[in-house]
mmCIF file of C-alpha atoms and ligand atoms in Angstrom:
data_model
loop_
_atom_site.group_PDB
_atom_site.id
_atom_site.type_symbol
_atom_site.label_atom_id
_atom_site.label_comp_id
_atom_site.label_asym_id
_atom_site.label_seq_id
_atom_site.Cartn_x
_atom_site.Cartn_y
_atom_site.Cartn_z
ATOM 1 C CA MET A 389 5.447 -32.812 -0.451
ATOM 2 C CA ARG A 390 4.098 -29.631 1.137
ATOM 3 C CA GLN A 391 5.091 -26.481 -0.670
ATOM 4 C CA LYS A 392 7.028 -24.102 1.549
ATOM 5 C CA LEU A 393 6.074 -20.516 0.747
ATOM 6 C CA ALA A 394 7.970 -17.548 2.199
ATOM 7 C CA LEU A 395 5.822 -14.416 2.268
ATOM 8 C CA VAL A 396 8.148 -11.439 2.703
ATOM 9 C CA VAL A 397 6.810 -8.199 4.175
ATOM 10 C CA GLY A 398 8.551 -5.122 5.490
ATOM 11 C CA ALA A 399 6.594 -1.899 5.388
ATOM 12 C CA ARG A 400 3.127 -0.742 6.388
ATOM 13 C CA PRO A 401 1.433 -1.150 2.988
ATOM 14 C CA ASN A 402 2.644 -4.773 2.754
ATOM 15 C CA PHE A 403 0.811 -6.031 5.799
ATOM 16 C CA MET A 404 -2.783 -5.644 4.557
ATOM 17 C CA LYS A 405 -1.757 -7.333 1.295
ATOM 18 C CA ALA A 406 -0.123 -10.337 2.969
ATOM 19 C CA ALA A 407 -2.829 -10.971 5.590
ATOM 20 C CA PRO A 408 -5.584 -12.277 3.271
ATOM 21 C CA LEU A 409 -3.156 -14.427 1.288
ATOM 22 C CA MET A 410 -1.724 -16.006 4.430
ATOM 23 C CA GLN A 411 -5.236 -16.743 5.636
ATOM 24 C CA ASP A 412 -6.231 -18.399 2.364
ATOM 25 C CA LEU A 413 -3.050 -20.426 2.053
ATOM 26 C CA ARG A 414 -3.763 -21.838 5.508
ATOM 27 C CA ARG A 415 -6.970 -23.342 4.135
ATOM 28 C CA PHE A 416 -4.733 -25.948 2.488
ATOM 29 C CA PRO A 417 -2.485 -27.175 5.326
ATOM 30 C CA ASP A 418 -1.684 -30.445 3.544
ATOM 31 C CA ILE A 419 -0.429 -28.597 0.488
ATOM 32 C CA PHE A 420 1.042 -25.282 1.631
ATOM 33 C CA ASP A 421 3.418 -24.494 4.463
ATOM 34 C CA PRO A 422 3.484 -20.682 4.444
ATOM 35 C CA ILE A 423 5.899 -18.721 6.612
ATOM 36 C CA LEU A 424 5.993 -14.977 7.183
ATOM 37 C CA VAL A 425 9.304 -13.131 7.015
ATOM 38 C CA HIS A 426 9.288 -9.517 8.279
ATOM 39 C CA THR A 427 12.350 -7.533 7.230
ATOM 40 C CA GLY A 428 11.779 -4.870 9.904
ATOM 41 C CA GLN A 429 11.883 -2.018 7.349
ATOM 42 C CA HIS A 430 9.060 -0.508 9.385
ATOM 43 C CA TYR A 431 9.629 -1.033 13.082
ATOM 44 C CA ASP A 432 7.578 1.628 14.907
ATOM 45 C CA HIS A 433 4.674 0.049 16.778
ATOM 46 C CA ARG A 434 2.214 2.271 14.929
ATOM 47 C CA LEU A 435 3.587 1.327 11.498
ATOM 48 C CA SER A 436 4.043 -2.369 12.155
ATOM 49 C CA GLN A 437 2.913 -4.375 15.218
ATOM 50 C CA LEU A 438 -0.417 -2.533 15.446
ATOM 51 C CA PHE A 439 -1.238 -3.719 11.917
ATOM 52 C CA PHE A 440 -0.382 -7.320 12.774
ATOM 53 C CA ASP A 441 -2.719 -7.130 15.768
ATOM 54 C CA GLU A 442 -5.572 -5.497 13.871
ATOM 55 C CA LEU A 443 -5.298 -7.760 10.835
ATOM 56 C CA LYS A 444 -5.076 -10.761 13.191
ATOM 57 C CA MET A 445 -1.859 -11.874 11.570
ATOM 58 C CA SER A 446 0.278 -14.270 13.540
ATOM 59 C CA ARG A 447 3.720 -13.062 14.578
ATOM 60 C CA PRO A 448 6.325 -13.259 11.813
ATOM 61 C CA ASP A 449 8.130 -16.605 11.758
ATOM 62 C CA ILE A 450 11.338 -14.715 11.012
ATOM 63 C CA TYR A 451 12.110 -11.090 11.894
ATOM 64 C CA LEU A 452 15.220 -9.587 10.315
ATOM 65 C CA GLY A 453 15.181 -6.297 12.243
ATOM 66 C CA ILE A 454 16.789 -4.227 9.475
ATOM 67 C CA GLY A 455 15.225 -0.811 10.106
ATOM 68 C CA SER A 456 16.008 2.476 8.384
ATOM 69 C CA GLY A 457 18.946 3.571 6.250
ATOM 70 C CA THR A 458 19.790 4.867 2.806
ATOM 71 C CA HIS A 459 18.234 2.906 -0.038
ATOM 72 C CA ALA A 460 21.442 0.936 -0.622
ATOM 73 C CA GLU A 461 21.986 0.287 3.083
ATOM 74 C CA GLN A 462 18.425 -0.821 3.692
ATOM 75 C CA THR A 463 18.103 -2.935 0.532
ATOM 76 C CA GLY A 464 21.588 -4.401 0.964
ATOM 77 C CA GLN A 465 21.071 -5.333 4.613
ATOM 78 C CA ILE A 466 17.766 -7.017 3.832
ATOM 79 C CA MET A 467 19.437 -8.973 1.014
ATOM 80 C CA ILE A 468 22.305 -10.129 3.237
ATOM 81 C CA GLU A 469 20.026 -11.373 6.000
ATOM 82 C CA LEU A 470 17.389 -12.850 3.706
ATOM 83 C CA GLU A 471 19.981 -14.796 1.741
ATOM 84 C CA LYS A 472 21.067 -16.523 4.956
ATOM 85 C CA VAL A 473 17.456 -17.459 5.714
ATOM 86 C CA PHE A 474 16.794 -18.835 2.227
ATOM 87 C CA LEU A 475 20.115 -20.679 2.084
ATOM 88 C CA SER A 476 19.521 -22.433 5.385
ATOM 89 C CA SER A 477 16.005 -23.490 4.434
ATOM 90 C CA PRO A 478 15.097 -22.801 0.802
ATOM 91 C CA PRO A 479 11.403 -22.153 0.173
ATOM 92 C CA ASP A 480 9.637 -23.509 -2.917
ATOM 93 C CA LEU A 481 8.254 -20.049 -3.601
ATOM 94 C CA VAL A 482 9.015 -16.536 -2.389
ATOM 95 C CA VAL A 483 6.042 -14.150 -2.426
ATOM 96 C CA VAL A 484 6.568 -10.382 -2.399
ATOM 97 C CA PHE A 485 4.029 -7.560 -2.264
ATOM 98 C CA GLY A 486 3.816 -4.048 -3.671
ATOM 99 C CA ASP A 487 6.817 -1.862 -4.364
ATOM 100 C CA VAL A 488 8.817 -1.132 -1.209
ATOM 101 C CA ASN A 489 12.536 -1.729 -0.714
ATOM 102 C CA SER A 490 11.796 -5.029 1.049
ATOM 103 C CA THR A 491 9.966 -6.186 -2.101
ATOM 104 C CA LEU A 492 12.961 -5.444 -4.306
ATOM 105 C CA ALA A 493 15.500 -6.943 -1.902
ATOM 106 C CA ALA A 494 13.589 -10.209 -1.560
ATOM 107 C CA ALA A 495 13.018 -10.431 -5.314
ATOM 108 C CA VAL A 496 16.726 -10.100 -6.102
ATOM 109 C CA VAL A 497 17.752 -12.632 -3.451
ATOM 110 C CA ALA A 498 15.136 -15.140 -4.634
ATOM 111 C CA ALA A 499 16.091 -14.762 -8.285
ATOM 112 C CA LYS A 500 19.826 -15.185 -7.627
ATOM 113 C CA LEU A 501 19.185 -18.329 -5.597
ATOM 114 C CA CYS A 502 16.988 -19.620 -8.448
ATOM 115 C CA LEU A 503 13.959 -19.710 -6.163
ATOM 116 C CA LYS A 504 10.554 -19.232 -7.741
ATOM 117 C CA LEU A 505 9.168 -15.758 -7.182
ATOM 118 C CA ALA A 506 5.608 -14.396 -7.101
ATOM 119 C CA HIS A 507 4.823 -10.667 -7.149
ATOM 120 C CA VAL A 508 1.462 -9.564 -5.797
ATOM 121 C CA GLU A 509 0.461 -6.166 -7.276
ATOM 122 C CA ALA A 510 2.519 -6.545 -10.440
ATOM 123 C CA GLY A 511 2.475 -4.321 -13.503
ATOM 124 C CA LEU A 512 1.749 -0.925 -11.937
ATOM 125 C CA ARG A 513 3.785 1.872 -13.530
ATOM 126 C CA SER A 514 3.974 5.609 -12.828
ATOM 127 C CA PHE A 515 6.574 6.041 -15.615
ATOM 128 C CA ASP A 516 8.441 8.252 -13.153
ATOM 129 C CA SER A 517 11.835 6.735 -12.486
ATOM 130 C CA ALA A 518 12.571 9.370 -9.833
ATOM 131 C CA MET A 519 10.210 7.377 -7.589
ATOM 132 C CA PRO A 520 12.124 4.649 -5.755
ATOM 133 C CA GLU A 521 8.987 2.511 -5.917
ATOM 134 C CA GLU A 522 8.983 2.595 -9.727
ATOM 135 C CA ILE A 523 12.471 1.072 -9.824
ATOM 136 C CA ASN A 524 11.380 -1.550 -7.298
ATOM 137 C CA ARG A 525 8.327 -2.443 -9.404
ATOM 138 C CA ILE A 526 10.198 -2.755 -12.697
ATOM 139 C CA VAL A 527 12.986 -4.937 -11.302
ATOM 140 C CA THR A 528 10.630 -7.145 -9.290
ATOM 141 C CA ASP A 529 8.342 -7.736 -12.265
ATOM 142 C CA ARG A 530 11.288 -8.556 -14.501
ATOM 143 C CA LEU A 531 12.431 -11.258 -12.069
ATOM 144 C CA ALA A 532 9.063 -12.761 -11.085
ATOM 145 C CA ASP A 533 7.715 -16.113 -12.298
ATOM 146 C CA PHE A 534 4.137 -15.347 -11.255
ATOM 147 C CA LEU A 535 2.847 -11.801 -11.708
ATOM 148 C CA PHE A 536 -0.483 -11.136 -9.993
ATOM 149 C CA VAL A 537 -2.026 -7.997 -11.465
ATOM 150 C CA SER A 538 -4.459 -5.714 -9.626
ATOM 151 C CA GLU A 539 -5.858 -3.550 -12.435
ATOM 152 C CA ARG A 540 -6.015 -3.739 -16.238
ATOM 153 C CA SER A 541 -3.276 -1.148 -16.833
ATOM 154 C CA GLY A 542 -0.859 -3.693 -15.341
ATOM 155 C CA LEU A 543 -1.628 -6.171 -18.121
ATOM 156 C CA VAL A 544 -0.863 -3.548 -20.761
ATOM 157 C CA ASN A 545 2.374 -2.460 -19.063
ATOM 158 C CA LEU A 546 3.697 -5.994 -18.642
ATOM 159 C CA ALA A 547 2.872 -6.920 -22.244
ATOM 160 C CA ARG A 548 4.682 -3.785 -23.418
ATOM 161 C CA GLU A 549 7.743 -4.791 -21.395
ATOM 162 C CA GLY A 550 7.759 -8.199 -23.053
ATOM 163 C CA ILE A 551 6.850 -10.258 -19.975
ATOM 164 C CA PRO A 552 5.546 -13.606 -21.269
ATOM 165 C CA ASN A 553 1.775 -13.871 -21.049
ATOM 166 C CA GLU A 554 1.852 -17.225 -19.280
ATOM 167 C CA LYS A 555 3.471 -15.592 -16.230
ATOM 168 C CA ILE A 556 0.727 -12.963 -15.889
ATOM 169 C CA PHE A 557 -2.498 -13.461 -13.912
ATOM 170 C CA PHE A 558 -5.198 -10.823 -13.560
ATOM 171 C CA THR A 559 -6.380 -11.689 -10.068
ATOM 172 C CA GLY A 560 -7.555 -8.283 -8.757
ATOM 173 C CA ASN A 561 -6.678 -6.063 -5.827
ATOM 174 C CA ILE A 562 -5.733 -7.945 -2.672
ATOM 175 C CA MET A 563 -5.758 -4.790 -0.526
ATOM 176 C CA ILE A 564 -9.494 -4.603 -1.173
ATOM 177 C CA ASP A 565 -9.810 -8.129 0.290
ATOM 178 C CA SER A 566 -8.516 -6.731 3.573
ATOM 179 C CA LEU A 567 -10.690 -3.646 3.343
ATOM 180 C CA ILE A 568 -13.873 -5.664 2.771
ATOM 181 C CA LYS A 569 -13.005 -8.100 5.585
ATOM 182 C CA ASN A 570 -12.351 -5.314 8.083
ATOM 183 C CA LEU A 571 -14.792 -2.567 7.166
ATOM 184 C CA GLU A 572 -17.543 -3.640 9.554
ATOM 185 C CA VAL A 573 -15.179 -3.738 12.534
ATOM 186 C CA ALA A 574 -13.546 -0.482 11.430
ATOM 187 C CA ARG A 575 -16.933 1.257 11.348
ATOM 188 C CA LYS A 576 -17.225 0.578 15.099
ATOM 189 C CA SER A 577 -14.027 2.496 15.842
ATOM 190 C CA ASP A 578 -14.542 5.513 18.109
ATOM 191 C CA ILE A 579 -11.890 7.589 16.340
ATOM 192 C CA LEU A 580 -14.409 10.254 15.271
ATOM 193 C CA GLU A 581 -15.659 10.706 18.841
ATOM 194 C CA ARG A 582 -12.115 10.880 20.160
ATOM 195 C CA LEU A 583 -11.183 13.535 17.619
ATOM 196 C CA LYS A 584 -14.570 15.264 18.110
ATOM 197 C CA LEU A 585 -15.449 15.033 14.415
ATOM 198 C CA ASN A 586 -18.737 14.639 12.570
ATOM 199 C CA PRO A 587 -18.956 12.622 9.355
ATOM 200 C CA ARG A 588 -18.362 14.569 6.091
ATOM 201 C CA THR A 589 -17.248 17.737 7.896
ATOM 202 C CA TYR A 590 -13.497 17.186 7.708
ATOM 203 C CA ILE A 591 -10.740 16.228 5.283
ATOM 204 C CA THR A 592 -8.347 13.318 5.857
ATOM 205 C CA MET A 593 -4.792 13.891 4.697
ATOM 206 C CA THR A 594 -1.647 11.759 4.402
ATOM 207 C CA MET A 595 1.732 12.623 2.909
ATOM 208 C CA HIS A 596 5.090 10.886 3.014
ATOM 209 C CA ARG A 597 6.537 10.658 -0.545
ATOM 210 C CA PRO A 598 10.224 11.651 -0.617
ATOM 211 C CA ALA A 599 9.528 13.983 -3.587
ATOM 212 C CA ASN A 600 7.001 15.882 -1.462
ATOM 213 C CA VAL A 601 8.628 15.874 1.951
ATOM 214 C CA ASP A 602 12.411 15.598 1.533
ATOM 215 C CA ASN A 603 12.722 18.964 -0.218
ATOM 216 C CA ARG A 604 12.144 22.094 1.837
ATOM 217 C CA ASP A 605 10.434 24.171 -0.853
ATOM 218 C CA ALA A 606 8.172 21.347 -1.987
ATOM 219 C CA LEU A 607 7.108 20.534 1.581
ATOM 220 C CA ALA A 608 6.622 24.187 2.537
ATOM 221 C CA GLY A 609 4.554 24.793 -0.626
ATOM 222 C CA ILE A 610 2.247 21.844 -0.066
ATOM 223 C CA MET A 611 1.788 22.682 3.613
ATOM 224 C CA ASP A 612 0.963 26.251 2.624
ATOM 225 C CA GLY A 613 -1.756 24.948 0.279
ATOM 226 C CA ILE A 614 -3.060 22.619 3.004
ATOM 227 C CA THR A 615 -3.180 25.439 5.547
ATOM 228 C CA ARG A 616 -5.317 27.438 3.125
ATOM 229 C CA VAL A 617 -7.631 24.465 2.548
ATOM 230 C CA SER A 618 -7.927 23.935 6.301
ATOM 231 C CA ARG A 619 -9.409 27.440 6.721
ATOM 232 C CA ARG A 620 -12.432 26.193 4.794
ATOM 233 C CA MET A 621 -12.698 22.718 6.300
ATOM 234 C CA PRO A 622 -10.657 21.063 9.076
ATOM 235 C CA VAL A 623 -7.826 18.821 7.911
ATOM 236 C CA ILE A 624 -6.839 15.765 9.981
ATOM 237 C CA PHE A 625 -3.292 14.702 9.149
ATOM 238 C CA PRO A 626 -1.988 11.450 10.655
ATOM 239 C CA CYS A 627 1.665 12.183 10.038
ATOM 240 C CA HIS A 628 4.198 9.576 8.843
ATOM 241 C CA PRO A 629 7.493 9.606 10.815
ATOM 242 C CA ARG A 630 9.428 10.591 7.670
ATOM 243 C CA THR A 631 7.241 13.695 7.215
ATOM 244 C CA LYS A 632 7.364 14.597 10.894
ATOM 245 C CA LYS A 633 11.145 14.341 10.815
ATOM 246 C CA MET A 634 11.408 16.623 7.769
ATOM 247 C CA ILE A 635 8.969 19.230 9.149
ATOM 248 C CA ASP A 636 11.170 19.390 12.270
ATOM 249 C CA GLU A 637 14.449 19.348 10.337
ATOM 250 C CA PHE A 638 13.393 22.206 8.011
ATOM 251 C CA ARG A 639 11.953 24.081 11.009
ATOM 252 C CA LEU A 640 8.801 24.812 9.038
ATOM 253 C CA PRO A 641 6.477 27.155 10.903
ATOM 254 C CA ILE A 642 3.513 24.789 10.732
ATOM 255 C CA ARG A 643 1.045 24.904 13.565
ATOM 256 C CA GLY A 644 -0.644 21.558 13.488
ATOM 257 C CA ASP A 645 -2.424 21.615 16.802
ATOM 258 C CA GLY A 646 -5.366 23.917 16.126
ATOM 259 C CA ASP A 647 -8.887 22.977 15.023
ATOM 260 C CA ALA A 648 -8.152 23.720 11.375
ATOM 261 C CA LEU A 649 -5.042 21.625 10.733
ATOM 262 C CA ARG A 650 -4.558 18.781 13.168
ATOM 263 C CA ILE A 651 -1.331 16.856 12.873
ATOM 264 C CA ILE A 652 -1.706 13.595 14.777
ATOM 265 C CA ASN A 653 0.295 10.378 15.163
ATOM 266 C CA PRO A 654 -0.039 7.671 12.510
ATOM 267 C CA LEU A 655 -3.235 5.663 13.008
ATOM 268 C CA GLY A 656 -3.802 1.937 12.945
ATOM 269 C CA TYR A 657 -5.481 0.207 10.018
ATOM 270 C CA LEU A 658 -8.997 0.141 11.455
ATOM 271 C CA GLU A 659 -8.995 3.704 12.775
ATOM 272 C CA PHE A 660 -7.653 5.045 9.513
ATOM 273 C CA LEU A 661 -10.242 3.110 7.526
ATOM 274 C CA LYS A 662 -12.974 4.666 9.648
ATOM 275 C CA LEU A 663 -11.459 8.155 9.388
ATOM 276 C CA GLN A 664 -11.155 8.085 5.607
ATOM 277 C CA SER A 665 -14.534 6.432 5.040
ATOM 278 C CA GLU A 666 -16.365 9.196 6.921
ATOM 279 C CA SER A 667 -14.431 12.155 5.553
ATOM 280 C CA LYS A 668 -15.666 14.668 2.997
ATOM 281 C CA PHE A 669 -12.649 13.804 0.896
ATOM 282 C CA VAL A 670 -9.033 12.682 1.180
ATOM 283 C CA LEU A 671 -5.832 14.495 0.280
ATOM 284 C CA THR A 672 -2.932 12.100 -0.165
ATOM 285 C CA ASP A 673 0.253 11.150 -1.967
ATOM 286 C CA SER A 674 -0.112 7.470 -1.058
ATOM 287 C CA GLY A 675 -0.701 4.739 -3.624
ATOM 288 C CA GLY A 676 -2.929 2.457 -1.585
ATOM 289 C CA ILE A 677 -5.194 5.234 -0.356
ATOM 290 C CA GLN A 678 -6.060 6.142 -3.950
ATOM 291 C CA GLU A 679 -7.393 2.588 -4.225
ATOM 292 C CA GLU A 680 -9.159 2.467 -0.861
ATOM 293 C CA THR A 681 -10.996 5.762 -1.518
ATOM 294 C CA THR A 682 -11.977 4.510 -4.977
ATOM 295 C CA PHE A 683 -13.530 1.423 -3.420
ATOM 296 C CA LEU A 684 -15.243 3.469 -0.692
ATOM 297 C CA GLY A 685 -16.522 6.082 -3.171
ATOM 298 C CA ILE A 686 -14.800 8.879 -1.256
ATOM 299 C CA PRO A 687 -13.358 11.682 -3.420
ATOM 300 C CA CYS A 688 -9.558 11.674 -3.403
ATOM 301 C CA ILE A 689 -7.130 14.389 -4.431
ATOM 302 C CA THR A 690 -3.719 12.910 -5.145
ATOM 303 C CA MET A 691 -0.915 15.374 -4.530
ATOM 304 C CA ARG A 692 1.425 13.939 -7.142
ATOM 305 C CA GLU A 693 2.104 14.568 -10.803
ATOM 306 C CA ASN A 694 1.234 11.016 -11.839
ATOM 307 C CA THR A 695 -0.224 7.760 -10.605
ATOM 308 C CA GLU A 696 0.711 4.123 -11.154
ATOM 309 C CA ARG A 697 -2.934 3.293 -10.466
ATOM 310 C CA PRO A 698 -4.766 4.878 -13.426
ATOM 311 C CA ALA A 699 -7.967 2.875 -12.842
ATOM 312 C CA THR A 700 -8.591 5.055 -9.778
ATOM 313 C CA VAL A 701 -8.689 8.121 -12.055
ATOM 314 C CA GLU A 702 -10.307 6.569 -15.136
ATOM 315 C CA ILE A 703 -13.199 4.889 -13.364
ATOM 316 C CA GLY A 704 -12.709 5.739 -9.692
ATOM 317 C CA SER A 705 -13.131 8.900 -7.662
ATOM 318 C CA ASN A 706 -9.499 10.013 -7.764
ATOM 319 C CA VAL A 707 -8.185 13.317 -9.167
ATOM 320 C CA ILE A 708 -4.481 14.014 -9.737
ATOM 321 C CA SER A 709 -3.851 17.587 -8.585
ATOM 322 C CA GLY A 710 -0.065 17.769 -8.745
ATOM 323 C CA THR A 711 1.802 19.435 -5.909
ATOM 324 C CA ASP A 712 1.341 23.086 -6.808
ATOM 325 C CA PRO A 713 -0.377 24.677 -3.766
ATOM 326 C CA GLU A 714 -2.718 26.664 -6.054
ATOM 327 C CA LYS A 715 -3.876 23.512 -7.791
ATOM 328 C CA ILE A 716 -4.336 21.634 -4.514
ATOM 329 C CA THR A 717 -6.404 24.513 -3.125
ATOM 330 C CA ARG A 718 -8.485 24.767 -6.300
ATOM 331 C CA SER A 719 -9.231 21.017 -6.369
ATOM 332 C CA ALA A 720 -10.139 21.033 -2.667
ATOM 333 C CA ASN A 721 -12.370 24.106 -3.003
ATOM 334 C CA ALA A 722 -14.218 22.497 -5.895
ATOM 335 C CA ILE A 723 -15.123 19.505 -3.719
ATOM 336 C CA ILE A 724 -16.023 21.662 -0.706
ATOM 337 C CA GLU A 725 -18.338 23.647 -2.993
ATOM 338 C CA GLY A 726 -20.074 20.470 -4.099
ATOM 339 C CA SER A 727 -18.347 19.317 -7.251
ATOM 340 C CA ILE A 728 -17.892 15.657 -6.370
ATOM 341 C CA ARG A 729 -16.357 13.176 -8.744
ATOM 342 C CA THR A 730 -18.228 9.912 -8.356
ATOM 343 C CA GLY A 731 -16.690 6.759 -9.641
ATOM 344 C CA SER A 732 -17.215 3.062 -9.826
ATOM 345 C CA ILE A 733 -15.203 0.108 -8.583
ATOM 346 C CA PRO A 734 -12.607 -1.459 -10.895
ATOM 347 C CA GLU A 735 -12.901 -5.041 -12.073
ATOM 348 C CA LEU A 736 -11.985 -7.810 -9.611
ATOM 349 C CA TRP A 737 -11.756 -5.480 -6.612
ATOM 350 C CA ASP A 738 -14.271 -7.786 -4.986
ATOM 351 C CA GLY A 739 -12.687 -9.328 -1.890
ATOM 352 C CA HIS A 740 -11.724 -12.601 -3.619
ATOM 353 C CA THR A 741 -8.242 -11.828 -4.907
ATOM 354 C CA ALA A 742 -6.408 -14.001 -2.379
ATOM 355 C CA GLU A 743 -8.601 -16.965 -3.347
ATOM 356 C CA ARG A 744 -7.766 -16.434 -7.006
ATOM 357 C CA ILE A 745 -4.048 -16.226 -6.271
ATOM 358 C CA VAL A 746 -4.202 -19.437 -4.222
ATOM 359 C CA ALA A 747 -6.068 -21.154 -7.069
ATOM 360 C CA VAL A 748 -3.260 -20.237 -9.478
ATOM 361 C CA LEU A 749 -0.587 -21.408 -7.038
ATOM 362 C CA LEU A 750 -2.405 -24.681 -6.418
ATOM 363 C CA GLU A 751 -2.561 -25.392 -10.111
ATOM 364 C CA LYS A 752 0.923 -24.218 -11.044
ATOM 365 C CA LEU A 753 2.836 -25.601 -8.069
ATOM 366 C CA THR A 754 0.954 -28.825 -7.464
ATOM 367 C CA GLY A 755 -1.328 -29.439 -10.439
ATOM 368 C CA ALA A 756 -4.328 -29.430 -8.064
ATOM 369 C CA THR A 757 -7.406 -27.288 -8.527
ATOM 370 C CA ALA A 758 -9.280 -25.338 -5.893
ATOM 371 C CA THR A 759 -13.016 -25.595 -5.512
ATOM 372 C CA GLY A 760 -15.255 -22.647 -4.792
ATOM 373 C CA ILE A 761 -13.154 -20.015 -6.546
ATOM 374 C CA PRO A 762 -15.432 -17.217 -7.774
ATOM 375 C CA ALA A 763 -16.307 -17.016 -11.438
ATOM 376 C CA GLY A 764 -14.389 -14.645 -13.678
ATOM 377 C CA SER A 765 -11.139 -15.615 -12.002
ATOM 378 C CA CYS A 766 -7.691 -15.026 -13.318
ATOM 379 C CA LYS A 767 -8.549 -13.335 -16.560
ATOM 380 C CA LYS A 768 -5.661 -13.499 -18.983
ATOM 381 C CA ASP A 769 -6.992 -11.118 -21.684
HETATM 382 C C1 UD1 B 313 8.150 3.191 2.601
HETATM 383 C C2 UD1 B 313 8.048 2.807 1.122
HETATM 384 C C3 UD1 B 313 6.886 3.527 0.486
HETATM 385 C C4 UD1 B 313 5.607 3.285 1.261
HETATM 386 C C5 UD1 B 313 5.833 3.707 2.716
HETATM 387 C C6 UD1 B 313 4.598 3.487 3.554
HETATM 388 C C7 UD1 B 313 10.220 2.318 0.058
HETATM 389 C C8 UD1 B 313 11.197 2.793 -0.931
HETATM 390 N N1 UD1 B 313 9.243 3.187 0.398
HETATM 391 O O1 UD1 B 313 8.462 4.573 2.654
HETATM 392 O O2 UD1 B 313 6.697 3.037 -0.832
HETATM 393 O O3 UD1 B 313 4.565 4.051 0.691
HETATM 394 O O4 UD1 B 313 6.918 2.921 3.241
HETATM 395 O O5 UD1 B 313 4.776 4.019 4.821
HETATM 396 O O6 UD1 B 313 10.307 1.206 0.505
HETATM 397 N N2 UD1 B 313 10.694 5.576 10.065
HETATM 398 C C9 UD1 B 313 10.363 5.540 11.384
HETATM 399 N N3 UD1 B 313 9.810 4.396 11.868
HETATM 400 C C10 UD1 B 313 9.585 3.308 11.096
HETATM 401 C C11 UD1 B 313 9.945 3.353 9.729
HETATM 402 C C12 UD1 B 313 10.491 4.494 9.226
HETATM 403 O O7 UD1 B 313 10.531 6.485 12.120
HETATM 404 O O8 UD1 B 313 9.044 2.311 11.588
HETATM 405 C C13 UD1 B 313 11.259 6.822 9.508
HETATM 406 C C14 UD1 B 313 12.760 6.788 9.522
HETATM 407 O O9 UD1 B 313 13.203 8.060 9.804
HETATM 408 C C15 UD1 B 313 13.091 6.427 8.082
HETATM 409 C C16 UD1 B 313 11.957 7.097 7.328
HETATM 410 O O10 UD1 B 313 10.826 6.997 8.182
HETATM 411 O O11 UD1 B 313 14.335 6.888 7.702
HETATM 412 C C17 UD1 B 313 11.638 6.435 6.024
HETATM 413 O O12 UD1 B 313 11.355 5.048 6.194
HETATM 414 P P1 UD1 B 313 11.538 4.043 4.979
HETATM 415 O O13 UD1 B 313 11.091 2.684 5.314
HETATM 416 O O14 UD1 B 313 12.887 4.165 4.405
HETATM 417 O O15 UD1 B 313 10.572 4.632 3.865
HETATM 418 P P2 UD1 B 313 9.078 5.223 3.970
HETATM 419 O O16 UD1 B 313 9.145 6.669 3.731
HETATM 420 O O17 UD1 B 313 8.372 4.735 5.181
#
């Protein structure tokens, strides 16, 4: 009997994690029947469809069209619609990715219907329960039957929370699979020419965390710091719709159309990869970008008080600056003046994570073994 797997995605950072797994599952058409369910949490073309096109992902088999709302509205609506889907045709395994509201919603629905659940990117912890993502991670990990861990800190966190060892698999960082697969094509993007930029002469910035953008003083403070940084080196800021909305709502006097600070629309996956890989450094509050810059060896200043991805700081090129404008400016100036933090690439961020996950699923769901899985797979220690 083929195993029916429902991969549930919803928001931008899910798509590049699901794409390589879907591709690898399709290598075993007699064993796996994977379907893609898109909750519609992200619905703007630039946050959703563009990524499907660039990652060459087939259209979702099921689109729930949930969209935006409060946390309870969004999570609740996804749960209601997903339950109908799973009741009408129960999958053998539900696979969720990362830490967004779609991840949590799908995990709860799967667990309550007694469906097996796999969490890709398990074990990450910021220890900051004011972050919605932290709640999503903790609950999802507690409910999952298969926890696929991206960096060693995840193993420690899950052990501390009492998750049984036999559920935990250290398979590496699946987002790096996508990055490695797409880097060559991304390098051909003409985004630098279009923005009239030369490599290493500009800073790439992203910011969308509620803690940074939903509060007027916090947002104004950070933007003040960024404006100061931009006087020394141009800042290119592809702006998330949430941030754009808050800048407008607070009527912040930010001029983002000059040469110094350029606020532009969100970019696609390939263009953004090119932009960040050629920049002097990156300023961000994203989780995934801390990992991508670590892999690319590009210095990263993370405008948060903590990170759930400590490997990027311990062995990567990431620095946690906090959100104080003085500290952001100081960290940025240090890099502009030549103090670069070089790092190395964490273990199992090697482009083979999806293969390792599929090998585990083959063995655990069917008793079969995969051939050609790279050595050092699925470390349990
Ligand atoms: C979500 C994730 C966050 C992830 C981010 C990546 C949660 C709790 N948060 O945050 O972890 O880093 O995605 O982008 O799941 N909006 C649009 N168009 C869209 C989607 C959203 O305009 O396609 C606007 C809406 O005004 C919406 C706001 O952005 O209210 C926030 O969207 P939402 O999905 O709730 O959270 P993100 O901030 O995108």
